mmCIF file of C-alpha atoms in Angstrom:
data_model
loop_
_atom_site.group_PDB
_atom_site.id
_atom_site.type_symbol
_atom_site.label_atom_id
_atom_site.label_comp_id
_atom_site.label_asym_id
_atom_site.label_seq_id
_atom_site.Cartn_x
_atom_site.Cartn_y
_atom_site.Cartn_z
ATOM 1 C CA MET L 1 18.010 -60.544 -34.249
ATOM 2 C CA PHE L 2 19.852 -63.800 -34.920
ATOM 3 C CA VAL L 3 19.459 -67.538 -34.360
ATOM 4 C CA SER L 4 22.139 -68.845 -31.986
ATOM 5 C CA HIS L 5 21.136 -72.513 -31.880
ATOM 6 C CA LEU L 6 19.138 -74.877 -34.090
ATOM 7 C CA ALA L 7 17.905 -78.316 -32.978
ATOM 8 C CA LEU L 8 16.072 -80.788 -35.236
ATOM 9 C CA THR L 9 14.471 -84.135 -34.485
ATOM 10 C CA ASP L 10 13.213 -86.308 -37.358
ATOM 11 C CA PHE L 11 13.116 -83.311 -39.684
ATOM 12 C CA ARG L 12 13.763 -84.243 -43.321
ATOM 13 C CA SER L 13 16.945 -86.328 -43.442
ATOM 14 C CA TYR L 14 17.984 -85.688 -39.836
ATOM 15 C CA PRO L 15 17.126 -88.143 -37.025
ATOM 16 C CA GLN L 16 18.670 -85.558 -34.727
ATOM 17 C CA VAL L 17 21.084 -82.672 -35.151
ATOM 18 C CA GLU L 18 22.129 -79.571 -33.258
ATOM 19 C CA LEU L 19 23.948 -76.597 -34.726
ATOM 20 C CA ALA L 20 25.372 -73.568 -32.931
ATOM 21 C CA LEU L 21 25.256 -70.361 -34.963
ATOM 22 C CA GLU L 22 26.682 -66.861 -34.613
ATOM 23 C CA PRO L 23 25.899 -63.374 -35.894
ATOM 24 C CA GLY L 24 27.420 -62.450 -39.218
ATOM 25 C CA VAL L 25 27.948 -64.826 -42.116
ATOM 26 C CA THR L 26 27.916 -68.611 -41.839
ATOM 27 C CA ALA L 27 28.396 -70.777 -44.933
ATOM 28 C CA LEU L 28 26.979 -74.308 -44.910
ATOM 29 C CA VAL L 29 29.128 -76.193 -47.415
ATOM 30 C CA GLY L 30 28.752 -79.679 -48.829
ATOM 31 C CA PRO L 31 27.826 -81.654 -51.952
ATOM 32 C CA ASN L 32 24.220 -81.706 -53.103
ATOM 33 C CA GLY L 33 21.924 -84.068 -51.248
ATOM 34 C CA GLN L 34 23.797 -83.899 -47.926
ATOM 35 C CA GLY L 35 21.236 -81.858 -45.966
ATOM 36 C CA LYS L 36 22.371 -78.219 -46.223
ATOM 37 C CA THR L 37 19.028 -76.939 -47.455
ATOM 38 C CA ASN L 38 17.196 -78.942 -44.778
ATOM 39 C CA LEU L 39 18.924 -76.885 -42.084
ATOM 40 C CA VAL L 40 18.007 -73.474 -43.485
ATOM 41 C CA GLU L 41 14.549 -74.724 -44.473
ATOM 42 C CA ALA L 42 13.916 -75.477 -40.786
ATOM 43 C CA ILE L 43 14.778 -71.908 -39.770
ATOM 44 C CA GLY L 44 12.526 -70.561 -42.510
ATOM 45 C CA TYR L 45 9.732 -72.824 -41.269
ATOM 46 C CA LEU L 46 9.843 -71.212 -37.831
ATOM 47 C CA ALA L 47 9.304 -67.823 -39.490
ATOM 48 C CA THR L 48 6.408 -68.728 -41.804
ATOM 49 C CA LEU L 49 5.163 -72.189 -40.712
ATOM 50 C CA SER L 50 5.622 -73.316 -44.297
ATOM 51 C CA SER L 51 8.359 -74.604 -46.571
ATOM 52 C CA HIS L 52 9.629 -72.911 -49.710
ATOM 53 C CA ARG L 53 10.123 -76.378 -51.246
ATOM 54 C CA VAL L 54 6.903 -78.340 -50.641
ATOM 55 C CA PRO L 55 3.224 -77.323 -50.251
ATOM 56 C CA THR L 56 2.413 -79.569 -47.262
ATOM 57 C CA ASP L 57 4.128 -80.561 -44.028
ATOM 58 C CA ALA L 58 4.118 -84.335 -44.611
ATOM 59 C CA ALA L 59 7.399 -84.274 -46.550
ATOM 60 C CA LEU L 60 9.137 -82.493 -43.661
ATOM 61 C CA VAL L 61 8.854 -85.518 -41.349
ATOM 62 C CA ARG L 62 11.639 -88.087 -41.730
ATOM 63 C CA ALA L 63 10.507 -91.337 -43.337
ATOM 64 C CA GLY L 64 9.333 -93.758 -40.663
ATOM 65 C CA ALA L 65 8.818 -91.082 -37.987
ATOM 66 C CA ASP L 66 5.452 -89.906 -36.675
ATOM 67 C CA ARG L 67 6.434 -86.297 -36.131
ATOM 68 C CA ALA L 68 9.252 -83.797 -36.491
ATOM 69 C CA VAL L 69 10.442 -81.145 -34.059
ATOM 70 C CA VAL L 70 12.144 -77.890 -35.050
ATOM 71 C CA GLY L 71 13.606 -75.755 -32.288
ATOM 72 C CA ALA L 72 15.756 -72.643 -32.179
ATOM 73 C CA ARG L 73 17.159 -70.184 -29.703
ATOM 74 C CA VAL L 74 16.679 -66.622 -30.871
ATOM 75 C CA GLU L 75 18.693 -63.646 -29.615
ATOM 76 C CA ARG L 76 16.988 -60.262 -29.759
ATOM 77 C CA ALA L 77 17.987 -57.064 -27.967
ATOM 78 C CA GLY L 78 20.090 -58.991 -25.449
ATOM 79 C CA ARG L 79 17.347 -61.494 -24.627
ATOM 80 C CA SER L 80 17.161 -65.195 -25.530
ATOM 81 C CA THR L 81 13.932 -66.937 -26.504
ATOM 82 C CA THR L 82 13.593 -70.638 -27.266
ATOM 83 C CA VAL L 83 10.982 -71.490 -29.893
ATOM 84 C CA GLU L 84 9.907 -75.026 -30.810
ATOM 85 C CA VAL L 85 7.362 -76.411 -33.272
ATOM 86 C CA GLU L 86 6.123 -79.998 -33.393
ATOM 87 C CA ILE L 87 5.062 -81.005 -36.910
ATOM 88 C CA THR L 88 2.541 -83.854 -36.959
ATOM 89 C CA PRO L 89 0.989 -84.663 -40.361
ATOM 90 C CA GLY L 90 -2.777 -84.993 -40.207
ATOM 91 C CA ARG L 91 -3.016 -83.101 -36.937
ATOM 92 C CA ALA L 92 -2.695 -79.489 -35.827
ATOM 93 C CA ASN L 93 0.918 -78.549 -35.215
ATOM 94 C CA ARG L 94 1.789 -77.313 -31.737
ATOM 95 C CA ALA L 95 4.477 -74.976 -30.464
ATOM 96 C CA ARG L 96 6.276 -74.120 -27.242
ATOM 97 C CA VAL L 97 8.007 -70.929 -26.133
ATOM 98 C CA ASN L 98 10.778 -71.225 -23.521
ATOM 99 C CA GLY L 99 9.648 -74.764 -22.747
ATOM 100 C CA GLY L 100 6.172 -73.686 -21.625
ATOM 101 C CA SER L 101 2.810 -75.290 -22.241
ATOM 102 C CA PRO L 102 1.862 -76.117 -25.837
ATOM 103 C CA VAL L 103 0.272 -73.307 -27.847
ATOM 104 C CA ARG L 104 -1.056 -73.002 -31.374
ATOM 105 C CA ALA L 105 1.741 -73.023 -33.920
ATOM 106 C CA ARG L 106 0.723 -69.644 -35.309
ATOM 107 C CA ASP L 107 1.228 -68.081 -31.862
ATOM 108 C CA ILE L 108 4.994 -68.078 -32.478
ATOM 109 C CA LEU L 109 4.791 -66.155 -35.748
ATOM 110 C CA GLY L 110 6.924 -63.025 -35.603
ATOM 111 C CA MET L 111 9.427 -64.485 -33.115
ATOM 112 C CA VAL L 112 11.733 -65.544 -35.949
ATOM 113 C CA ARG L 113 11.948 -63.383 -39.060
ATOM 114 C CA THR L 114 13.700 -64.517 -42.204
ATOM 115 C CA VAL L 115 14.123 -63.577 -45.832
ATOM 116 C CA GLN L 116 15.000 -66.600 -47.912
ATOM 117 C CA PHE L 117 16.635 -66.433 -51.342
ATOM 118 C CA ALA L 118 16.372 -69.693 -53.318
ATOM 119 C CA PRO L 119 16.465 -70.911 -56.924
ATOM 120 C CA GLU L 120 12.681 -71.307 -56.739
ATOM 121 C CA ASP L 121 12.404 -67.497 -56.512
ATOM 122 C CA LEU L 122 12.619 -67.254 -60.287
ATOM 123 C CA ALA L 123 9.006 -68.473 -60.323
ATOM 124 C CA LEU L 124 7.971 -65.230 -58.588
ATOM 125 C CA VAL L 125 8.662 -63.509 -61.898
ATOM 126 C CA LYS L 126 8.024 -66.228 -64.442
ATOM 127 C CA GLY L 127 5.433 -68.346 -62.658
ATOM 128 C CA ASP L 128 1.733 -68.270 -61.864
ATOM 129 C CA PRO L 129 -0.051 -65.746 -59.592
ATOM 130 C CA ASP L 130 -0.421 -68.188 -56.691
ATOM 131 C CA GLY L 131 3.321 -67.985 -55.965
ATOM 132 C CA ARG L 132 3.217 -64.192 -55.882
ATOM 133 C CA ARG L 133 0.151 -64.239 -53.612
ATOM 134 C CA ARG L 134 1.982 -66.571 -51.261
ATOM 135 C CA PHE L 135 5.004 -64.258 -51.311
ATOM 136 C CA LEU L 136 2.829 -61.320 -50.229
ATOM 137 C CA ASP L 137 0.963 -63.277 -47.566
ATOM 138 C CA GLU L 138 4.094 -64.738 -45.969
ATOM 139 C CA LEU L 139 5.712 -61.306 -45.804
ATOM 140 C CA ALA L 140 2.534 -59.736 -44.404
ATOM 141 C CA VAL L 141 2.286 -62.398 -41.689
ATOM 142 C CA GLN L 142 5.884 -61.823 -40.616
ATOM 143 C CA LEU L 143 5.108 -58.119 -40.268
ATOM 144 C CA ARG L 144 1.681 -58.610 -38.718
ATOM 145 C CA PRO L 145 1.302 -62.152 -37.324
ATOM 146 C CA GLN L 146 -2.427 -61.786 -36.563
ATOM 147 C CA LEU L 147 -3.058 -61.922 -40.326
ATOM 148 C CA ALA L 148 -2.337 -65.661 -40.192
ATOM 149 C CA ALA L 149 -5.732 -66.203 -38.551
ATOM 150 C CA VAL L 150 -7.432 -64.014 -41.183
ATOM 151 C CA LEU L 151 -5.847 -66.028 -44.019
ATOM 152 C CA ALA L 152 -6.869 -69.304 -42.364
ATOM 153 C CA ASP L 153 -10.448 -68.038 -41.977
ATOM 154 C CA TYR L 154 -10.547 -67.036 -45.634
ATOM 155 C CA ASP L 155 -9.356 -70.465 -46.775
ATOM 156 C CA ARG L 156 -12.064 -72.118 -44.682
ATOM 157 C CA VAL L 157 -14.818 -69.827 -45.984
ATOM 158 C CA LEU L 158 -13.595 -70.173 -49.573
ATOM 159 C CA ARG L 159 -13.703 -73.975 -49.366
ATOM 160 C CA GLN L 160 -17.231 -73.911 -47.950
ATOM 161 C CA ARG L 161 -18.522 -71.436 -50.522
ATOM 162 C CA SER L 162 -16.849 -73.356 -53.371
ATOM 163 C CA ALA L 163 -18.501 -76.561 -52.195
ATOM 164 C CA LEU L 164 -21.911 -74.861 -52.188
ATOM 165 C CA LEU L 165 -21.338 -73.507 -55.688
ATOM 166 C CA LYS L 166 -20.471 -76.981 -56.950
ATOM 167 C CA THR L 167 -23.601 -78.381 -55.301
ATOM 168 C CA ALA L 168 -25.702 -75.649 -56.921
ATOM 169 C CA ALA L 169 -24.050 -76.310 -60.289
ATOM 170 C CA GLY L 170 -24.917 -79.993 -60.011
ATOM 171 C CA ALA L 171 -28.513 -79.189 -59.133
ATOM 172 C CA MET L 172 -28.812 -76.856 -62.112
ATOM 173 C CA ARG L 173 -27.431 -79.493 -64.493
ATOM 174 C CA ALA L 174 -29.949 -81.996 -63.099
ATOM 175 C CA SER L 175 -32.762 -79.462 -63.624
ATOM 176 C CA ARG L 176 -33.375 -79.284 -59.900
ATOM 177 C CA GLY L 177 -33.897 -76.116 -57.964
ATOM 178 C CA ALA L 178 -31.002 -74.995 -55.765
ATOM 179 C CA ASP L 179 -31.526 -73.386 -52.363
ATOM 180 C CA LEU L 180 -29.192 -70.397 -52.467
ATOM 181 C CA ARG L 181 -30.059 -68.891 -49.089
ATOM 182 C CA THR L 182 -27.022 -70.491 -47.445
ATOM 183 C CA LEU L 183 -24.848 -69.129 -50.239
ATOM 184 C CA ASP L 184 -25.911 -65.595 -49.263
ATOM 185 C CA VAL L 185 -24.498 -66.184 -45.781
ATOM 186 C CA TRP L 186 -21.171 -67.371 -47.137
ATOM 187 C CA ASP L 187 -21.052 -64.435 -49.576
ATOM 188 C CA THR L 188 -21.172 -62.105 -46.595
ATOM 189 C CA LYS L 189 -18.445 -63.994 -44.749
ATOM 190 C CA LEU L 190 -16.188 -64.208 -47.793
ATOM 191 C CA ALA L 191 -16.537 -60.482 -48.476
ATOM 192 C CA ALA L 192 -15.780 -59.506 -44.876
ATOM 193 C CA VAL L 193 -12.644 -61.637 -44.547
ATOM 194 C CA GLY L 194 -11.534 -61.109 -48.146
ATOM 195 C CA ALA L 195 -11.668 -57.330 -47.727
ATOM 196 C CA ARG L 196 -9.220 -57.506 -44.823
ATOM 197 C CA ILE L 197 -6.764 -59.483 -46.948
ATOM 198 C CA ILE L 198 -7.053 -57.195 -49.968
ATOM 199 C CA VAL L 199 -6.513 -54.072 -47.868
ATOM 200 C CA ALA L 200 -3.534 -55.642 -46.085
ATOM 201 C CA ARG L 201 -1.966 -56.702 -49.372
ATOM 202 C CA ARG L 202 -2.525 -53.299 -50.977
ATOM 203 C CA ARG L 203 -0.855 -51.525 -48.072
ATOM 204 C CA LEU L 204 1.978 -54.035 -48.123
ATOM 205 C CA VAL L 205 2.561 -53.469 -51.840
ATOM 206 C CA ALA L 206 2.472 -49.696 -51.353
ATOM 207 C CA ALA L 207 5.232 -50.006 -48.748
ATOM 208 C CA LEU L 208 7.206 -52.622 -50.687
ATOM 209 C CA GLU L 209 7.165 -50.898 -54.076
ATOM 210 C CA PRO L 210 9.842 -48.234 -53.462
ATOM 211 C CA ALA L 211 12.082 -50.770 -51.728
ATOM 212 C CA VAL L 212 11.840 -53.155 -54.697
ATOM 213 C CA THR L 213 12.501 -50.354 -57.184
ATOM 214 C CA GLU L 214 15.635 -49.311 -55.297
ATOM 215 C CA ALA L 215 16.840 -52.893 -54.849
ATOM 216 C CA TYR L 216 16.419 -53.652 -58.550
ATOM 217 C CA ALA L 217 18.460 -50.584 -59.438
ATOM 218 C CA GLN L 218 21.217 -51.784 -57.104
ATOM 219 C CA VAL L 219 21.274 -55.372 -58.363
ATOM 220 C CA SER L 220 21.040 -54.445 -62.042
ATOM 221 C CA ALA L 221 23.342 -51.400 -61.884
ATOM 222 C CA GLY L 222 20.499 -49.142 -62.960
ATOM 223 C CA GLN L 223 19.545 -51.093 -66.078
ATOM 224 C CA GLY L 224 15.756 -50.683 -66.154
ATOM 225 C CA GLU L 225 13.127 -49.638 -63.631
ATOM 226 C CA ALA L 226 11.154 -52.257 -61.710
ATOM 227 C CA ARG L 227 7.653 -51.388 -60.492
ATOM 228 C CA ILE L 228 5.100 -53.497 -58.650
ATOM 229 C CA ALA L 229 1.337 -53.055 -58.221
ATOM 230 C CA TYR L 230 -1.546 -55.003 -56.726
ATOM 231 C CA ARG L 231 -4.231 -56.148 -59.149
ATOM 232 C CA ALA L 232 -7.519 -57.244 -57.641
ATOM 233 C CA SER L 233 -10.014 -59.498 -59.373
ATOM 234 C CA LEU L 234 -12.757 -56.914 -58.821
ATOM 235 C CA ASP L 235 -14.040 -55.195 -61.954
ATOM 236 C CA ALA L 236 -14.454 -51.905 -60.082
ATOM 237 C CA SER L 237 -11.354 -49.839 -59.419
ATOM 238 C CA LEU L 238 -9.827 -50.087 -55.967
ATOM 239 C CA ASP L 239 -7.765 -46.944 -56.450
ATOM 240 C CA GLU L 240 -9.993 -44.607 -54.457
ATOM 241 C CA PRO L 241 -8.053 -42.459 -51.983
ATOM 242 C CA ALA L 242 -7.310 -44.598 -48.927
ATOM 243 C CA GLY L 243 -8.810 -43.352 -45.694
ATOM 244 C CA PRO L 244 -8.747 -45.027 -42.277
ATOM 245 C CA GLU L 245 -8.238 -48.770 -42.558
ATOM 246 C CA ALA L 246 -11.767 -49.640 -41.360
ATOM 247 C CA THR L 247 -13.299 -47.360 -43.988
ATOM 248 C CA GLU L 248 -11.184 -48.886 -46.736
ATOM 249 C CA GLU L 249 -12.145 -52.402 -45.640
ATOM 250 C CA HIS L 250 -15.855 -51.490 -45.725
ATOM 251 C CA LEU L 251 -15.455 -50.124 -49.244
ATOM 252 C CA VAL L 252 -13.740 -53.272 -50.512
ATOM 253 C CA GLU L 253 -16.238 -55.497 -48.688
ATOM 254 C CA ALA L 254 -19.117 -53.747 -50.462
ATOM 255 C CA GLN L 255 -17.366 -54.110 -53.814
ATOM 256 C CA LEU L 256 -16.812 -57.819 -53.225
ATOM 257 C CA LEU L 257 -20.473 -58.352 -52.336
ATOM 258 C CA GLU L 258 -21.588 -56.449 -55.428
ATOM 259 C CA ALA L 259 -19.260 -58.435 -57.668
ATOM 260 C CA MET L 260 -20.365 -61.784 -56.202
ATOM 261 C CA GLY L 261 -24.001 -60.872 -56.761
ATOM 262 C CA ARG L 262 -23.330 -59.813 -60.333
ATOM 263 C CA LEU L 263 -21.276 -62.938 -61.117
ATOM 264 C CA ARG L 264 -23.413 -65.472 -59.253
ATOM 265 C CA SER L 265 -24.905 -67.106 -62.344
ATOM 266 C CA LYS L 266 -21.427 -67.572 -63.842
ATOM 267 C CA GLU L 267 -20.067 -68.885 -60.562
ATOM 268 C CA ILE L 268 -22.869 -71.449 -60.274
ATOM 269 C CA GLU L 269 -22.419 -72.448 -63.900
ATOM 270 C CA ARG L 270 -18.699 -73.053 -63.382
ATOM 271 C CA GLY L 271 -18.852 -74.166 -59.741
ATOM 272 C CA VAL L 272 -15.999 -71.866 -58.628
ATOM 273 C CA CYS L 273 -15.541 -68.532 -56.854
ATOM 274 C CA LEU L 274 -14.641 -65.967 -59.498
ATOM 275 C CA VAL L 275 -13.847 -62.988 -57.288
ATOM 276 C CA GLY L 276 -11.770 -62.495 -54.156
ATOM 277 C CA PRO L 277 -8.153 -62.288 -53.018
ATOM 278 C CA HIS L 278 -7.549 -65.890 -54.118
ATOM 279 C CA ARG L 279 -7.723 -64.627 -57.726
ATOM 280 C CA ASP L 280 -5.615 -61.478 -57.309
ATOM 281 C CA ASP L 281 -2.051 -60.949 -58.500
ATOM 282 C CA LEU L 282 1.091 -58.950 -57.852
ATOM 283 C CA VAL L 283 1.882 -57.239 -61.159
ATOM 284 C CA LEU L 284 5.592 -56.884 -61.950
ATOM 285 C CA THR L 285 6.668 -54.473 -64.655
ATOM 286 C CA LEU L 286 10.082 -53.619 -66.028
ATOM 287 C CA GLY L 287 10.014 -50.265 -67.725
ATOM 288 C CA ASP L 288 6.716 -50.173 -69.613
ATOM 289 C CA LEU L 289 6.444 -53.943 -70.120
ATOM 290 C CA PRO L 290 5.306 -56.820 -67.904
ATOM 291 C CA ALA L 291 8.291 -58.679 -66.502
ATOM 292 C CA LYS L 292 6.687 -62.044 -67.157
ATOM 293 C CA GLY L 293 7.237 -62.905 -70.793
ATOM 294 C CA TYR L 294 9.444 -59.880 -71.580
ATOM 295 C CA ALA L 295 12.275 -59.858 -69.038
ATOM 296 C CA SER L 296 15.409 -61.778 -69.974
ATOM 297 C CA HIS L 297 16.681 -64.568 -67.741
ATOM 298 C CA GLY L 298 19.157 -62.210 -66.094
ATOM 299 C CA GLU L 299 16.564 -59.476 -65.654
ATOM 300 C CA SER L 300 14.158 -61.996 -64.127
ATOM 301 C CA TRP L 301 16.812 -63.018 -61.622
ATOM 302 C CA SER L 302 17.484 -59.366 -60.764
ATOM 303 C CA TYR L 303 13.739 -58.880 -60.191
ATOM 304 C CA ALA L 304 13.456 -61.941 -57.966
ATOM 305 C CA LEU L 305 16.416 -60.770 -55.902
ATOM 306 C CA ALA L 306 14.886 -57.282 -55.666
ATOM 307 C CA LEU L 307 11.651 -58.715 -54.258
ATOM 308 C CA ARG L 308 13.591 -60.466 -51.500
ATOM 309 C CA LEU L 309 15.851 -57.488 -50.791
ATOM 310 C CA GLY L 310 12.783 -55.240 -50.625
ATOM 311 C CA SER L 311 11.224 -57.655 -48.139
ATOM 312 C CA ALA L 312 14.320 -57.394 -45.952
ATOM 313 C CA THR L 313 14.007 -53.606 -46.015
ATOM 314 C CA LEU L 314 10.426 -53.778 -44.708
ATOM 315 C CA LEU L 315 11.270 -56.303 -42.029
ATOM 316 C CA ARG L 316 14.102 -54.021 -40.957
ATOM 317 C CA GLY L 317 11.585 -51.294 -40.204
ATOM 318 C CA GLY L 318 10.747 -49.471 -43.417
ATOM 319 C CA ALA L 319 6.974 -50.082 -43.286
ATOM 320 C CA GLY L 320 6.052 -48.296 -40.081
ATOM 321 C CA ASP L 321 5.167 -45.017 -41.759
ATOM 322 C CA VAL L 322 2.682 -46.772 -44.048
ATOM 323 C CA TRP L 323 1.039 -49.236 -41.681
ATOM 324 C CA GLY L 324 1.436 -47.626 -38.296
ATOM 325 C CA ALA L 325 3.339 -48.637 -35.200
ATOM 326 C CA ASP L 326 1.798 -52.103 -34.927
ATOM 327 C CA TRP L 327 3.261 -52.957 -38.344
ATOM 328 C CA GLY L 328 6.757 -52.029 -37.293
ATOM 329 C CA ALA L 329 9.745 -54.352 -37.582
ATOM 330 C CA ASP L 330 12.223 -55.663 -35.042
ATOM 331 C CA GLY L 331 15.741 -55.359 -36.416
ATOM 332 C CA ASP L 332 17.432 -57.260 -39.203
ATOM 333 C CA PRO L 333 15.770 -60.489 -40.315
ATOM 334 C CA VAL L 334 17.944 -63.557 -40.807
ATOM 335 C CA LEU L 335 18.958 -63.646 -44.475
ATOM 336 C CA ILE L 336 19.094 -67.142 -45.977
ATOM 337 C CA LEU L 337 20.759 -67.645 -49.360
ATOM 338 C CA ASP L 338 20.112 -71.236 -50.352
ATOM 339 C CA ASP L 339 22.311 -72.278 -53.290
ATOM 340 C CA VAL L 340 21.623 -68.971 -55.025
ATOM 341 C CA PHE L 341 25.104 -67.938 -56.113
ATOM 342 C CA ALA L 342 25.531 -70.908 -58.432
ATOM 343 C CA GLU L 343 22.540 -69.564 -60.393
ATOM 344 C CA LEU L 344 23.903 -66.031 -60.890
ATOM 345 C CA ASP L 345 26.462 -64.499 -63.211
ATOM 346 C CA THR L 346 29.540 -62.906 -61.670
ATOM 347 C CA ARG L 347 28.146 -59.353 -61.696
ATOM 348 C CA ARG L 348 24.920 -60.277 -59.921
ATOM 349 C CA ARG L 349 26.780 -62.537 -57.461
ATOM 350 C CA ASP L 350 29.050 -59.696 -56.414
ATOM 351 C CA ARG L 351 26.257 -57.135 -56.165
ATOM 352 C CA LEU L 352 24.004 -59.412 -54.118
ATOM 353 C CA ALA L 353 26.863 -60.367 -51.808
ATOM 354 C CA SER L 354 27.743 -56.735 -51.130
ATOM 355 C CA LEU L 355 24.099 -55.884 -50.416
ATOM 356 C CA VAL L 356 23.473 -58.686 -47.900
ATOM 357 C CA ALA L 357 26.891 -58.733 -46.177
ATOM 358 C CA PRO L 358 26.036 -55.987 -43.624
ATOM 359 C CA ALA L 359 22.984 -57.891 -42.296
ATOM 360 C CA GLY L 360 22.996 -59.113 -38.726
ATOM 361 C CA GLN L 361 22.995 -62.786 -39.712
ATOM 362 C CA VAL L 362 23.463 -64.341 -43.148
ATOM 363 C CA LEU L 363 23.262 -68.092 -43.768
ATOM 364 C CA VAL L 364 24.622 -69.298 -47.109
ATOM 365 C CA THR L 365 24.487 -72.803 -48.551
ATOM 366 C CA ALA L 366 26.948 -73.831 -51.263
ATOM 367 C CA ALA L 367 28.204 -77.033 -52.843
ATOM 368 C CA VAL L 368 31.849 -75.913 -52.687
ATOM 369 C CA PRO L 369 33.606 -73.088 -50.815
ATOM 370 C CA GLY L 370 34.351 -71.334 -54.109
ATOM 371 C CA ASP L 371 30.642 -70.680 -54.637
ATOM 372 C CA VAL L 372 30.638 -68.280 -51.665
ATOM 373 C CA PRO L 373 31.689 -64.759 -52.764
ATOM 374 C CA ASP L 374 34.641 -63.150 -51.017
ATOM 375 C CA ALA L 375 32.359 -60.433 -49.624
ATOM 376 C CA LEU L 376 30.634 -63.124 -47.547
ATOM 377 C CA ALA L 377 33.723 -64.549 -45.890
ATOM 378 C CA GLY L 378 32.887 -65.768 -42.403
ATOM 379 C CA ALA L 379 32.274 -68.919 -40.394
ATOM 380 C CA ARG L 380 32.006 -72.232 -42.225
ATOM 381 C CA VAL L 381 30.152 -75.439 -41.400
ATOM 382 C CA ASP L 382 30.729 -78.584 -43.464
ATOM 383 C CA VAL L 383 27.655 -80.746 -44.028
ATOM 384 C CA MET L 384 28.167 -84.347 -45.138
ATOM 385 C CA GLY L 385 25.900 -87.370 -44.800
ATOM 386 C CA GLY L 386 23.676 -85.748 -42.206
ATOM 387 C CA GLU L 387 26.610 -84.678 -40.032
ATOM 388 C CA VAL L 388 27.587 -81.061 -39.389
ATOM 389 C CA ALA L 389 31.074 -79.944 -38.402
ATOM 390 C CA ARG L 390 32.358 -76.415 -37.862
ATOM 391 C CA VAL L 391 35.553 -75.624 -39.751
ATOM 392 C CA LEU L 392 38.048 -73.698 -37.625
#
């Protein structure tokens, strides 16, 4: 799979721009602040419906414009598909496929698959759990797009249950009785949807773990062993032997309900949900020690790169044996390396370049041509002042 054409209207700094792309390596070169990252960010947005740079869509719309449009032509197995998303802050985004009638934006998930390397990836190792949860969820949605609806349902239920807990907390502080019957209903909903997310994440981590371990060994030249594991907020162990997916979901759902019942007084006292996938974490270890707080700067970079390289392995098709045929992949994802090489020492630059070079399509951004390793020689596009020009 590769993107052969990108078209933007009022996206970030671009009133309008079109860019033809080819398989293999393309380097987008230009000084900082000229719009290189905006181009690759747009392709990543089509894959995940989110930006790796900002938490909301409002910043993606050019100042003074009401909406932005991101479109791409995708080549897969000899067939072309045109995908377009209209980003309208404050309203539901809409999408079109091959110029057809508008559909929900999430209906295009899975049509474009990317793995994006960026300086912000260091936070996957050194940062808070929410970034690691987002990493897992975005990868899971690319592999199984229907999970986007499950995640959206969970966010809605979590907000409603949190609001009820805050109301109950206020009533308790005012020495008023709180009607908790509605809370019971939302407990049931949260447990049902939360169980699906926990099971999906656990299976994702089980498939991702060997790929990350191998990738870390390649990037670091065998210096240390990287291991990942899923840690749930449940007190009870979730390490029972996994059976059919439905059975596993029922088990986790029951554990969530039990934990919510046991923690209800604390939740009302604090006005927050204390159990569920929104409080889980992806645990990263290096040898026998947690990577966060113990890994050096270079080791942390190697770990971050390994997480992305492992993701590419799954998207290439390495997860089918774990999740079944409907979790299978569809060829190489587009690899996006956004100003990464300037952050790496020479050894890691060369190793990363050699590992990604064979991919079907690699997009690299760099301030100067010298920042692009020799192993990634290919097409070049100069980006300056919002204009793009292919260098022959």
